[in-house]
């Protein structure tokens, strides 16, 4: 009876106040698209970890500084927006690059894409063994390693790529570098949740340096939404959506209050033309309504109370950032998502839920 009352009360909640959020995984792109995307994203997030998979990738502090300036130039006047830059790990990344990144004060992590894993990952790392000394330098510098956790071997089924990565690459990596701060990005499986929750060092003590980001789309959708009743290209991302039992495990982890799970949207816009074609790009654009989508996911299991820490406390703790001062008000109220957003050069991007409603709304 008591539990029923609490659940019902949570369900009835109409207004909530959350800490002003940050996004710990975002693709802002470059060029004209940047000028359209930064105003959208900066209206929700005060800080974002900016992914470096441009073409060519951001591999040096100089490139990161220049990219950061382009982002600031695209920020609406008077808006308090802070891009947190990352470097792209290649086979050529050196110990000197790590020392320079740490000294720069503007680099918050180095992103590891296994070569060929996803959009603009061709310059990614081809052998983990060869980057060992650089990983040790990151461990010493306390510079986080941000991982796209999928193997790319053609004989591994695409739905198993994250699970195989954890077994073959991540488990040995964590044992070898127990002090390396690691974010397993955009996790999609129960196996990843279990790995983060039970991560231990060689001596059996808990390893608290390994965390994970979770996207709104992986909390809200499963692979049926991609593949049933026709093929839905705007639901295609990497790692690909998984079966329902995995989605439920992610939702349980995100709402568990475990600080090792926090917000990373992986908002990844591609033009409609790049999505609706014979070989479509991977990526889902959620930057237009990220917090509202997370609110919907948390509310779907009556845990809207867990949202504030997930968006405004846990990631900040991991990255040693103070939480934002501001408070954001959300209300449970339907609003219609536009069919598309213009991102320049006659290009539009189709947002998640295009032409449909989202059940939570952020008040200005
Ligand atoms: O779906 C994705 N899109 N996954 C990634 O890892 C990269 C991203 C992009 O850059 O488009
Ligand atoms: Zn990404």
mmCIF file of C-alpha atoms and ligand atoms in Angstrom:
data_model
loop_
_atom_site.group_PDB
_atom_site.id
_atom_site.type_symbol
_atom_site.label_atom_id
_atom_site.label_comp_id
_atom_site.label_asym_id
_atom_site.label_seq_id
_atom_site.Cartn_x
_atom_site.Cartn_y
_atom_site.Cartn_z
ATOM 1 C CA UNK A 1 0.000 0.000 0.000
ATOM 2 C CA UNK A 2 2.767 2.371 1.033
ATOM 3 C CA UNK A 3 4.853 1.580 -2.066
ATOM 4 C CA UNK A 4 1.782 2.024 -4.236
ATOM 5 C CA UNK A 5 1.215 5.452 -2.735
ATOM 6 C CA UNK A 6 4.813 6.558 -3.354
ATOM 7 C CA UNK A 7 4.732 5.319 -6.944
ATOM 8 C CA UNK A 8 1.425 7.009 -7.563
ATOM 9 C CA UNK A 9 2.693 10.221 -6.015
ATOM 10 C CA UNK A 10 5.809 10.111 -8.220
ATOM 11 C CA UNK A 11 3.608 9.508 -11.236
ATOM 12 C CA UNK A 12 1.505 12.539 -10.378
ATOM 13 C CA UNK A 13 4.541 14.843 -10.090
ATOM 14 C CA UNK A 14 4.028 17.654 -12.559
ATOM 15 C CA UNK A 15 6.845 20.091 -11.882
ATOM 16 C CA UNK A 16 10.416 19.319 -10.963
ATOM 17 C CA UNK A 17 13.507 21.390 -10.360
ATOM 18 C CA UNK A 18 16.876 19.991 -11.382
ATOM 19 C CA UNK A 19 20.410 21.251 -11.297
ATOM 20 C CA UNK A 20 21.493 23.054 -14.430
ATOM 21 C CA UNK A 21 22.856 20.185 -16.568
ATOM 22 C CA UNK A 22 26.091 19.482 -18.455
ATOM 23 C CA UNK A 23 26.524 17.027 -21.330
ATOM 24 C CA UNK A 24 29.511 14.705 -21.078
ATOM 25 C CA UNK A 25 29.407 13.521 -24.705
ATOM 26 C CA UNK A 26 28.321 15.719 -27.602
ATOM 27 C CA UNK A 27 29.050 16.136 -31.325
ATOM 28 C CA UNK A 28 28.944 19.842 -32.143
ATOM 29 C CA UNK A 29 30.350 19.364 -35.686
ATOM 30 C CA UNK A 30 32.082 22.267 -37.445
ATOM 31 C CA UNK A 31 31.681 24.864 -40.195
ATOM 32 C CA UNK A 32 28.257 26.328 -40.815
ATOM 33 C CA UNK A 33 26.518 23.529 -38.867
ATOM 34 C CA UNK A 34 28.380 24.641 -35.747
ATOM 35 C CA UNK A 35 26.787 28.087 -35.971
ATOM 36 C CA UNK A 36 23.339 26.505 -35.944
ATOM 37 C CA UNK A 37 23.999 23.776 -33.378
ATOM 38 C CA UNK A 38 25.774 25.757 -30.633
ATOM 39 C CA UNK A 39 22.802 28.111 -30.042
ATOM 40 C CA UNK A 40 20.491 25.083 -29.678
ATOM 41 C CA UNK A 41 22.752 23.059 -27.398
ATOM 42 C CA UNK A 42 23.921 25.978 -25.243
ATOM 43 C CA UNK A 43 20.330 26.829 -24.397
ATOM 44 C CA UNK A 44 20.201 23.579 -22.395
ATOM 45 C CA UNK A 45 23.746 22.745 -21.333
ATOM 46 C CA UNK A 46 26.258 25.046 -19.654
ATOM 47 C CA UNK A 47 29.206 22.752 -20.375
ATOM 48 C CA UNK A 48 29.650 20.004 -22.951
ATOM 49 C CA UNK A 49 32.417 17.503 -23.548
ATOM 50 C CA UNK A 50 33.038 18.095 -27.254
ATOM 51 C CA UNK A 51 33.826 15.059 -29.382
ATOM 52 C CA UNK A 52 36.895 15.397 -31.633
ATOM 53 C CA UNK A 53 35.796 13.250 -34.620
ATOM 54 C CA UNK A 54 35.915 16.060 -37.147
ATOM 55 C CA UNK A 55 37.390 15.553 -40.584
ATOM 56 C CA UNK A 56 40.374 15.863 -40.088
ATOM 57 C CA UNK A 57 40.188 14.874 -36.408
ATOM 58 C CA UNK A 58 41.260 17.090 -33.511
ATOM 59 C CA UNK A 59 44.583 15.517 -32.556
ATOM 60 C CA UNK A 60 46.613 18.401 -31.095
ATOM 61 C CA UNK A 61 46.183 21.103 -28.478
ATOM 62 C CA UNK A 62 46.549 23.726 -31.207
ATOM 63 C CA UNK A 63 43.658 22.232 -33.187
ATOM 64 C CA UNK A 64 41.570 21.955 -30.016
ATOM 65 C CA UNK A 65 42.211 25.611 -29.143
ATOM 66 C CA UNK A 66 41.185 26.691 -32.651
ATOM 67 C CA UNK A 67 38.048 24.512 -32.574
ATOM 68 C CA UNK A 68 37.184 25.858 -29.115
ATOM 69 C CA UNK A 69 37.429 29.413 -30.445
ATOM 70 C CA UNK A 70 35.104 28.571 -33.357
ATOM 71 C CA UNK A 71 32.609 27.185 -30.826
ATOM 72 C CA UNK A 72 32.832 30.329 -28.699
ATOM 73 C CA UNK A 73 32.381 32.472 -31.825
ATOM 74 C CA UNK A 74 29.160 30.546 -32.529
ATOM 75 C CA UNK A 75 27.830 31.072 -28.985
ATOM 76 C CA UNK A 76 25.044 33.663 -28.666
ATOM 77 C CA UNK A 77 26.263 36.874 -27.029
ATOM 78 C CA UNK A 78 25.837 36.881 -23.269
ATOM 79 C CA UNK A 79 25.287 33.132 -22.955
ATOM 80 C CA UNK A 80 27.403 31.313 -20.384
ATOM 81 C CA UNK A 81 28.610 28.300 -22.395
ATOM 82 C CA UNK A 82 31.819 26.396 -21.813
ATOM 83 C CA UNK A 83 33.080 23.791 -24.297
ATOM 84 C CA UNK A 84 35.248 21.122 -22.655
ATOM 85 C CA UNK A 85 37.597 19.933 -25.379
ATOM 86 C CA UNK A 86 38.949 16.450 -26.128
ATOM 87 C CA UNK A 87 41.703 15.027 -28.308
ATOM 88 C CA UNK A 88 41.296 12.159 -30.749
ATOM 89 C CA UNK A 89 43.543 9.191 -29.953
ATOM 90 C CA UNK A 90 45.505 7.976 -32.983
ATOM 91 C CA UNK A 91 48.399 5.534 -33.360
ATOM 92 C CA UNK A 92 50.624 8.622 -33.420
ATOM 93 C CA UNK A 93 49.415 10.192 -30.163
ATOM 94 C CA UNK A 94 52.533 10.629 -28.010
ATOM 95 C CA UNK A 95 53.386 11.048 -24.337
ATOM 96 C CA UNK A 96 54.319 14.658 -25.198
ATOM 97 C CA UNK A 97 50.786 15.185 -26.566
ATOM 98 C CA UNK A 98 49.355 14.005 -23.243
ATOM 99 C CA UNK A 99 51.611 16.280 -21.216
ATOM 100 C CA UNK A 100 50.703 19.218 -23.475
ATOM 101 C CA UNK A 101 46.987 18.368 -23.228
ATOM 102 C CA UNK A 102 47.086 18.326 -19.454
ATOM 103 C CA UNK A 103 49.122 21.548 -19.292
ATOM 104 C CA UNK A 104 46.713 23.335 -21.658
ATOM 105 C CA UNK A 105 43.930 23.359 -19.061
ATOM 106 C CA UNK A 106 41.320 23.101 -21.844
ATOM 107 C CA UNK A 107 41.505 19.361 -22.618
ATOM 108 C CA UNK A 108 39.306 17.098 -20.486
ATOM 109 C CA UNK A 109 39.868 13.722 -22.087
ATOM 110 C CA UNK A 110 41.274 11.747 -24.991
ATOM 111 C CA UNK A 111 38.769 9.862 -27.119
ATOM 112 C CA UNK A 112 39.612 6.373 -28.265
ATOM 113 C CA UNK A 113 37.789 5.095 -31.325
ATOM 114 C CA UNK A 114 38.811 1.639 -32.456
ATOM 115 C CA UNK A 115 39.635 2.273 -36.143
ATOM 116 C CA UNK A 116 36.518 1.930 -38.284
ATOM 117 C CA UNK A 117 34.061 1.762 -35.368
ATOM 118 C CA UNK A 118 31.913 4.743 -36.369
ATOM 119 C CA UNK A 119 31.664 8.163 -38.094
ATOM 120 C CA UNK A 120 35.135 9.598 -38.869
ATOM 121 C CA UNK A 121 36.956 6.889 -36.957
ATOM 122 C CA UNK A 122 39.340 5.887 -39.748
ATOM 123 C CA UNK A 123 42.241 7.560 -37.925
ATOM 124 C CA UNK A 124 41.435 5.588 -34.763
ATOM 125 C CA UNK A 125 43.715 3.256 -32.868
ATOM 126 C CA UNK A 126 44.545 -0.058 -34.569
ATOM 127 C CA UNK A 127 46.506 -1.748 -31.762
ATOM 128 C CA UNK A 128 45.919 -1.332 -28.041
ATOM 129 C CA UNK A 129 49.356 -2.812 -27.267
ATOM 130 C CA UNK A 130 51.129 -0.025 -29.141
ATOM 131 C CA UNK A 131 49.466 2.746 -27.107
ATOM 132 C CA UNK A 132 50.407 1.271 -23.706
ATOM 133 C CA UNK A 133 53.041 3.946 -22.822
ATOM 134 C CA UNK A 134 50.607 6.733 -23.718
ATOM 135 C CA UNK A 135 47.916 5.183 -21.518
ATOM 136 C CA UNK A 136 50.417 5.131 -18.631
ATOM 137 C CA UNK A 137 51.084 8.836 -19.227
ATOM 138 C CA UNK A 138 47.330 9.515 -19.087
ATOM 139 C CA UNK A 139 47.092 7.511 -15.880
ATOM 140 C CA UNK A 140 49.859 9.649 -14.341
ATOM 141 C CA UNK A 141 48.311 12.902 -15.608
ATOM 142 C CA UNK A 142 44.819 11.873 -14.465
ATOM 143 C CA UNK A 143 43.526 12.678 -17.943
ATOM 144 C CA UNK A 144 40.396 10.606 -18.670
ATOM 145 C CA UNK A 145 40.283 8.079 -21.487
ATOM 146 C CA UNK A 146 36.901 8.231 -23.243
ATOM 147 C CA UNK A 147 36.141 5.000 -25.055
ATOM 148 C CA UNK A 148 33.891 4.055 -27.934
ATOM 149 C CA UNK A 149 33.623 0.484 -26.689
ATOM 150 C CA UNK A 150 33.080 -1.716 -29.711
ATOM 151 C CA UNK A 151 35.344 -4.167 -31.486
ATOM 152 C CA UNK A 152 35.345 -3.798 -35.241
ATOM 153 C CA UNK A 153 36.295 -7.332 -36.307
ATOM 154 C CA UNK A 154 34.093 -8.305 -39.226
ATOM 155 C CA UNK A 155 33.364 -11.726 -37.712
ATOM 156 C CA UNK A 156 31.762 -10.197 -34.597
ATOM 157 C CA UNK A 157 28.019 -9.652 -34.886
ATOM 158 C CA UNK A 158 27.150 -5.955 -34.672
ATOM 159 C CA UNK A 159 24.844 -6.570 -31.689
ATOM 160 C CA UNK A 160 27.742 -8.214 -29.780
ATOM 161 C CA UNK A 161 30.432 -5.641 -30.447
ATOM 162 C CA UNK A 162 30.191 -3.889 -27.083
ATOM 163 C CA UNK A 163 30.065 -7.153 -25.125
ATOM 164 C CA UNK A 164 33.128 -8.517 -26.937
ATOM 165 C CA UNK A 165 34.965 -5.212 -26.428
ATOM 166 C CA UNK A 166 34.405 -5.404 -22.678
ATOM 167 C CA UNK A 167 35.758 -8.944 -22.507
ATOM 168 C CA UNK A 168 38.669 -8.651 -24.912
ATOM 169 C CA UNK A 169 39.834 -5.064 -24.440
ATOM 170 C CA UNK A 170 38.337 -3.311 -21.435
ATOM 171 C CA UNK A 171 38.818 -5.917 -18.719
ATOM 172 C CA UNK A 172 42.558 -6.334 -19.422
ATOM 173 C CA UNK A 173 42.957 -2.549 -19.829
ATOM 174 C CA UNK A 174 41.471 -1.818 -16.412
ATOM 175 C CA UNK A 175 43.666 -4.426 -14.722
ATOM 176 C CA UNK A 176 46.742 -3.021 -16.442
ATOM 177 C CA UNK A 177 45.895 0.615 -15.574
ATOM 178 C CA UNK A 178 43.954 0.630 -12.300
ATOM 179 C CA UNK A 179 44.363 4.383 -11.790
ATOM 180 C CA UNK A 180 43.379 5.407 -15.326
ATOM 181 C CA UNK A 181 40.127 7.355 -15.339
ATOM 182 C CA UNK A 182 37.940 5.736 -17.982
ATOM 183 C CA UNK A 183 34.524 6.611 -19.376
ATOM 184 C CA UNK A 184 32.869 3.835 -21.341
ATOM 185 C CA UNK A 185 30.751 6.012 -23.590
ATOM 186 C CA UNK A 186 27.111 5.526 -24.585
ATOM 187 C CA UNK A 187 26.704 2.073 -23.058
ATOM 188 C CA UNK A 188 24.001 -0.103 -24.567
ATOM 189 C CA UNK A 189 24.005 -3.447 -22.755
ATOM 190 C CA UNK A 190 23.319 -5.047 -19.392
ATOM 191 C CA UNK A 191 26.837 -6.471 -19.680
ATOM 192 C CA UNK A 192 28.259 -2.931 -19.662
ATOM 193 C CA UNK A 193 26.128 -2.020 -16.641
ATOM 194 C CA UNK A 194 27.337 -5.129 -14.786
ATOM 195 C CA UNK A 195 30.934 -4.379 -15.714
ATOM 196 C CA UNK A 196 30.788 -0.830 -14.322
ATOM 197 C CA UNK A 197 29.012 -1.947 -11.139
ATOM 198 C CA UNK A 198 31.436 -4.753 -10.363
ATOM 199 C CA UNK A 199 34.706 -3.369 -11.688
ATOM 200 C CA UNK A 200 37.552 -4.530 -9.432
ATOM 201 C CA UNK A 201 41.319 -4.300 -9.315
ATOM 202 C CA UNK A 202 43.685 -7.283 -9.450
ATOM 203 C CA UNK A 203 43.669 -7.473 -5.622
ATOM 204 C CA UNK A 204 39.866 -7.615 -5.515
ATOM 205 C CA UNK A 205 39.331 -4.038 -4.281
ATOM 206 C CA UNK A 206 36.688 -1.998 -6.149
ATOM 207 C CA UNK A 207 37.944 0.105 -9.040
ATOM 208 C CA UNK A 208 36.116 3.427 -8.771
ATOM 209 C CA UNK A 209 37.878 5.058 -11.730
ATOM 210 C CA UNK A 210 35.637 3.547 -14.401
ATOM 211 C CA UNK A 211 32.324 5.203 -15.267
ATOM 212 C CA UNK A 212 29.846 5.242 -18.142
ATOM 213 C CA UNK A 213 27.672 7.707 -20.003
ATOM 214 C CA UNK A 214 24.156 6.758 -21.105
ATOM 215 C CA UNK A 215 22.213 8.432 -23.924
ATOM 216 C CA UNK A 216 18.536 9.377 -23.824
ATOM 217 C CA UNK A 217 17.844 7.340 -26.950
ATOM 218 C CA UNK A 218 19.282 4.141 -25.470
ATOM 219 C CA UNK A 219 17.039 4.705 -22.418
ATOM 220 C CA UNK A 220 13.912 5.188 -24.517
ATOM 221 C CA UNK A 221 14.238 2.829 -27.466
ATOM 222 C CA UNK A 222 15.183 -0.709 -28.396
ATOM 223 C CA UNK A 223 16.138 -2.303 -31.710
ATOM 224 C CA UNK A 224 12.523 -2.898 -32.665
ATOM 225 C CA UNK A 225 12.194 0.866 -33.046
ATOM 226 C CA UNK A 226 14.978 0.733 -35.621
ATOM 227 C CA UNK A 227 13.958 -2.364 -37.534
ATOM 228 C CA UNK A 228 10.221 -3.104 -37.166
ATOM 229 C CA UNK A 229 7.441 -1.840 -39.460
ATOM 230 C CA UNK A 230 10.049 -0.616 -41.928
ATOM 231 C CA UNK A 231 13.625 0.558 -41.526
ATOM 232 C CA UNK A 232 13.949 3.770 -39.499
ATOM 233 C CA UNK A 233 17.210 5.476 -40.503
ATOM 234 C CA UNK A 234 16.836 8.249 -37.919
ATOM 235 C CA UNK A 235 16.960 5.593 -35.180
ATOM 236 C CA UNK A 236 20.321 4.297 -36.424
ATOM 237 C CA UNK A 237 23.296 5.058 -34.219
ATOM 238 C CA UNK A 238 26.424 3.317 -33.010
ATOM 239 C CA UNK A 239 26.548 1.385 -30.820
ATOM 240 C CA UNK A 240 23.275 0.239 -32.344
ATOM 241 C CA UNK A 241 20.102 0.016 -30.222
ATOM 242 C CA UNK A 242 19.816 -3.346 -28.458
ATOM 243 C CA UNK A 243 17.014 -5.622 -27.220
ATOM 244 C CA UNK A 244 14.500 -4.515 -24.576
ATOM 245 C CA UNK A 245 16.154 -6.329 -21.652
ATOM 246 C CA UNK A 246 19.297 -4.254 -22.222
ATOM 247 C CA UNK A 247 17.283 -1.015 -22.350
ATOM 248 C CA UNK A 248 15.673 -1.869 -19.015
ATOM 249 C CA UNK A 249 19.098 -2.560 -17.469
ATOM 250 C CA UNK A 250 20.315 0.855 -18.656
ATOM 251 C CA UNK A 251 17.237 2.551 -17.212
ATOM 252 C CA UNK A 252 17.761 0.811 -13.868
ATOM 253 C CA UNK A 253 21.425 1.884 -13.820
ATOM 254 C CA UNK A 254 20.689 5.506 -14.784
ATOM 255 C CA UNK A 255 18.110 5.855 -12.021
ATOM 256 C CA UNK A 256 20.030 3.825 -9.409
ATOM 257 C CA UNK A 257 21.858 6.744 -7.815
ATOM 258 C CA UNK A 258 25.204 5.078 -8.605
ATOM 259 C CA UNK A 259 27.499 8.032 -9.443
ATOM 260 C CA UNK A 260 29.349 5.967 -12.055
ATOM 261 C CA UNK A 261 26.476 6.467 -14.513
ATOM 262 C CA UNK A 262 25.849 9.952 -15.859
ATOM 263 C CA UNK A 263 24.489 11.948 -18.781
ATOM 264 C CA UNK A 264 26.161 11.894 -22.185
ATOM 265 C CA UNK A 265 23.724 12.552 -25.010
ATOM 266 C CA UNK A 266 25.923 11.510 -27.951
ATOM 267 C CA UNK A 267 23.742 13.921 -29.906
ATOM 268 C CA UNK A 268 25.134 13.339 -33.403
ATOM 269 C CA UNK A 269 23.427 15.298 -36.190
ATOM 270 C CA UNK A 270 23.698 14.296 -39.833
ATOM 271 C CA UNK A 271 21.801 15.940 -42.668
ATOM 272 C CA UNK A 272 18.579 14.263 -43.743
ATOM 273 C CA UNK A 273 20.267 13.453 -47.051
ATOM 274 C CA UNK A 274 23.083 11.613 -45.247
ATOM 275 C CA UNK A 275 20.569 9.591 -43.230
ATOM 276 C CA UNK A 276 17.974 8.797 -45.895
ATOM 277 C CA UNK A 277 20.140 7.113 -48.539
ATOM 278 C CA UNK A 278 21.479 3.690 -49.461
ATOM 279 C CA UNK A 279 24.364 3.826 -46.945
ATOM 280 C CA UNK A 280 23.128 6.052 -44.145
ATOM 281 C CA UNK A 281 25.266 7.621 -41.423
ATOM 282 C CA UNK A 282 25.070 6.558 -37.774
ATOM 283 C CA UNK A 283 23.916 9.196 -35.321
ATOM 284 C CA UNK A 284 20.763 10.475 -33.618
ATOM 285 C CA UNK A 285 20.165 14.182 -33.005
ATOM 286 C CA UNK A 286 18.812 14.795 -29.492
ATOM 287 C CA UNK A 287 20.396 18.179 -28.786
ATOM 288 C CA UNK A 288 17.066 19.970 -29.329
ATOM 289 C CA UNK A 289 15.361 18.265 -26.356
ATOM 290 C CA UNK A 290 17.928 16.255 -24.458
ATOM 291 C CA UNK A 291 16.815 16.966 -20.894
ATOM 292 C CA UNK A 292 13.165 16.552 -21.780
ATOM 293 C CA UNK A 293 13.881 13.130 -23.290
ATOM 294 C CA UNK A 294 15.824 11.995 -20.225
ATOM 295 C CA UNK A 295 12.944 13.274 -18.054
ATOM 296 C CA UNK A 296 10.521 11.172 -20.053
ATOM 297 C CA UNK A 297 12.702 8.081 -19.653
ATOM 298 C CA UNK A 298 13.134 8.505 -15.888
ATOM 299 C CA UNK A 299 9.439 9.300 -15.437
ATOM 300 C CA UNK A 300 8.468 6.163 -17.371
ATOM 301 C CA UNK A 301 9.493 4.106 -14.327
ATOM 302 C CA UNK A 302 8.427 6.666 -11.727
ATOM 303 C CA UNK A 303 11.990 7.824 -10.972
ATOM 304 C CA UNK A 304 11.994 11.467 -12.027
ATOM 305 C CA UNK A 305 13.486 12.140 -8.572
ATOM 306 C CA UNK A 306 16.780 10.583 -9.736
ATOM 307 C CA UNK A 307 17.192 12.954 -12.704
ATOM 308 C CA UNK A 308 18.922 15.888 -11.022
ATOM 309 C CA UNK A 309 21.972 13.949 -9.819
ATOM 310 C CA UNK A 310 22.308 12.109 -13.145
ATOM 311 C CA UNK A 311 22.392 15.359 -15.140
ATOM 312 C CA UNK A 312 23.972 17.770 -12.675
ATOM 313 C CA UNK A 313 26.125 16.007 -10.071
ATOM 314 C CA UNK A 314 27.646 12.632 -10.993
ATOM 315 C CA UNK A 315 29.467 13.524 -14.213
ATOM 316 C CA UNK A 316 30.707 16.724 -12.640
ATOM 317 C CA UNK A 317 32.162 14.700 -9.740
ATOM 318 C CA UNK A 318 33.908 12.327 -12.140
ATOM 319 C CA UNK A 319 35.494 15.201 -14.073
ATOM 320 C CA UNK A 320 36.301 17.173 -10.893
ATOM 321 C CA UNK A 321 34.053 20.052 -11.944
ATOM 322 C CA UNK A 322 31.930 22.065 -9.536
ATOM 323 C CA UNK A 323 28.202 21.571 -10.107
ATOM 324 C CA UNK A 324 26.476 24.422 -11.925
ATOM 325 C CA UNK A 325 24.791 27.049 -9.773
ATOM 326 C CA UNK A 326 21.544 27.289 -11.709
ATOM 327 C CA UNK A 327 18.294 25.399 -11.345
ATOM 328 C CA UNK A 328 16.091 24.311 -14.254
ATOM 329 C CA UNK A 329 12.343 23.811 -14.025
ATOM 330 C CA UNK A 330 10.656 21.035 -15.973
ATOM 331 C CA UNK A 331 6.951 20.488 -16.288
ATOM 332 C CA UNK A 332 5.064 17.412 -17.454
ATOM 333 C CA UNK A 333 3.371 18.876 -20.486
ATOM 334 C CA UNK A 334 3.236 17.700 -24.105
ATOM 335 C CA UNK A 335 4.923 19.807 -26.766
ATOM 336 C CA UNK A 336 5.334 19.208 -30.479
ATOM 337 C CA UNK A 337 8.829 18.658 -31.840
ATOM 338 C CA UNK A 338 9.586 20.409 -35.150
ATOM 339 C CA UNK A 339 9.936 18.243 -38.212
ATOM 340 C CA UNK A 340 13.501 19.410 -38.816
ATOM 341 C CA UNK A 341 16.150 21.941 -37.828
ATOM 342 C CA UNK A 342 18.176 23.932 -40.350
ATOM 343 C CA UNK A 343 21.945 23.412 -40.014
ATOM 344 C CA UNK A 344 23.162 25.484 -42.963
ATOM 345 C CA UNK A 345 24.077 24.926 -46.632
ATOM 346 C CA UNK A 346 20.517 23.875 -47.508
ATOM 347 C CA UNK A 347 20.819 21.049 -44.983
ATOM 348 C CA UNK A 348 18.299 20.041 -42.375
ATOM 349 C CA UNK A 349 18.583 17.517 -39.587
ATOM 350 C CA UNK A 350 15.708 15.331 -38.407
ATOM 351 C CA UNK A 351 15.505 15.499 -34.591
ATOM 352 C CA UNK A 352 14.454 12.576 -32.427
ATOM 353 C CA UNK A 353 10.618 12.562 -32.164
ATOM 354 C CA UNK A 354 10.301 14.786 -35.254
ATOM 355 C CA UNK A 355 6.657 15.764 -35.783
ATOM 356 C CA UNK A 356 5.663 13.953 -32.604
ATOM 357 C CA UNK A 357 5.316 14.981 -28.963
ATOM 358 C CA UNK A 358 7.626 14.920 -25.950
ATOM 359 C CA UNK A 359 5.905 14.641 -22.605
ATOM 360 C CA UNK A 360 8.175 16.893 -20.551
ATOM 361 C CA UNK A 361 8.954 20.510 -21.230
ATOM 362 C CA UNK A 362 11.738 22.753 -19.984
ATOM 363 C CA UNK A 363 10.551 26.158 -18.805
ATOM 364 C CA UNK A 364 12.595 29.170 -19.918
HETATM 365 O O1 LIG B 1 25.966 7.077 -33.774
HETATM 366 C C1 LIG B 1 27.032 7.635 -33.647
HETATM 367 N N1 LIG B 1 27.314 8.795 -34.286
HETATM 368 N N2 LIG B 1 27.970 7.072 -32.885
HETATM 369 C C2 LIG B 1 29.202 7.566 -32.806
HETATM 370 O O2 LIG B 1 30.004 7.003 -32.096
HETATM 371 C C3 LIG B 1 29.607 8.712 -33.623
HETATM 372 C C4 LIG B 1 28.467 9.544 -33.971
HETATM 373 C C5 LIG B 1 28.754 10.587 -35.039
HETATM 374 O O3 LIG B 1 29.784 11.267 -34.941
HETATM 375 O O4 LIG B 1 27.963 10.724 -35.952
HETATM 376 ZN ZN1 LIG B 2 29.622 10.023 -29.936
#
